[in-house]
Structure formats: C-alpha cells, structure tokens
C-alpha positions in Angstrom: -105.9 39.6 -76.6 -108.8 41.5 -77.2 -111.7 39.8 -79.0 -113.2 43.2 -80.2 -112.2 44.1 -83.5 -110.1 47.5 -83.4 -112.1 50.6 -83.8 -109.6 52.1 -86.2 -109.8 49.6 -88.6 -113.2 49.6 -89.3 -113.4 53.4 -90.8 -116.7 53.8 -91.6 -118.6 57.0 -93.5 -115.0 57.3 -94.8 -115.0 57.0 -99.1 -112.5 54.0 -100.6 -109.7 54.9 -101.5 -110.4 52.7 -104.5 -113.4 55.3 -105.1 -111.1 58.2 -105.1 -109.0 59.6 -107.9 -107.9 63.2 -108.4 -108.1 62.9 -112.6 -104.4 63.1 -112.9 -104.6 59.9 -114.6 -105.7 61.8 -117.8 -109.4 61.0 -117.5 -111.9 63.7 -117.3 -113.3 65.1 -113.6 -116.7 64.4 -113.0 -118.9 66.4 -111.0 -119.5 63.4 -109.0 -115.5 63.4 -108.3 -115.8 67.3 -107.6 -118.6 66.3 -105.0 -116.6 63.9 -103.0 -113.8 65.6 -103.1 -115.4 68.4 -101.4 -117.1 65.8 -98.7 -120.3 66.5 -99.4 -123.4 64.1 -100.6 -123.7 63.3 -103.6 -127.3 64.6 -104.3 -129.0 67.1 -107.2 -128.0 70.3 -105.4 -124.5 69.3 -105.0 -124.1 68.0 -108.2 -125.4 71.0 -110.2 -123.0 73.2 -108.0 -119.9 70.7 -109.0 -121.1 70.9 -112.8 -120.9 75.0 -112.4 -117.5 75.3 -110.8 -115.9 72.9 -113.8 -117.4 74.4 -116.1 -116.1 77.6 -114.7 -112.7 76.4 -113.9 -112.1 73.2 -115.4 -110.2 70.5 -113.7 -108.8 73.2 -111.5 -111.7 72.9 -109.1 -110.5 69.8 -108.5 -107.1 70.5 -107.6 -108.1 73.3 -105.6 -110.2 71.1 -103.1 -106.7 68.3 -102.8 -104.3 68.8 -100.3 
C-alpha cells in the first residue's frame, strides 16, 4: 500500500462545498456568493463588479454563472 496520501483527495485551491450555496434556499445572493461563483478572488474590484450585475439582474446573475 502506498504510504502517500492520494493526490485526489487532498483538493486544494478548490472552495468547500460547505462554502457554496446557489441562494435557492430563499436567502438573498451576496456579492461575495456572485464572486465565487464566478471563480474569481474575492477582493474590492470584484466585489464592486458582483454588486453591479445584482443590482442589474438580481439573483439571475447567479444562476447564470451555475451549471
């Protein structure tokens, strides 16, 4: 058996699933959920842009960035 731990398991730079939700659950979309739903950083830049496109489109920015 191999002693090394499997490099599939250990996933990292990839979000939590427990740090993802699409607001389907009835809550409101943040711009910080827009923002890692797109894949990028979470910085100022990004952040303003995600607070533009909802208040442009509303949760449908969301749902335009999820498979």
């Amino acid at each position: 058996m191999n002693a090394e731990p499997d490099s599939t398991s250990r996933r990292e730079g990839v979000t939590p699933d427990r740090l993802l939700h699409s607001g389907a659950e009835g809550g409101d979309v943040s711009a910080e959920d827009l923002v890692l739903a797109s894949g990028r950083d979470v910085n100022p830049k990004n952040l303003a842009w995600a607070e533009r496109r909802l208040a442009e489109k509303g949760k449908t920015a969301l749902d335009e960035l999820l498979p």
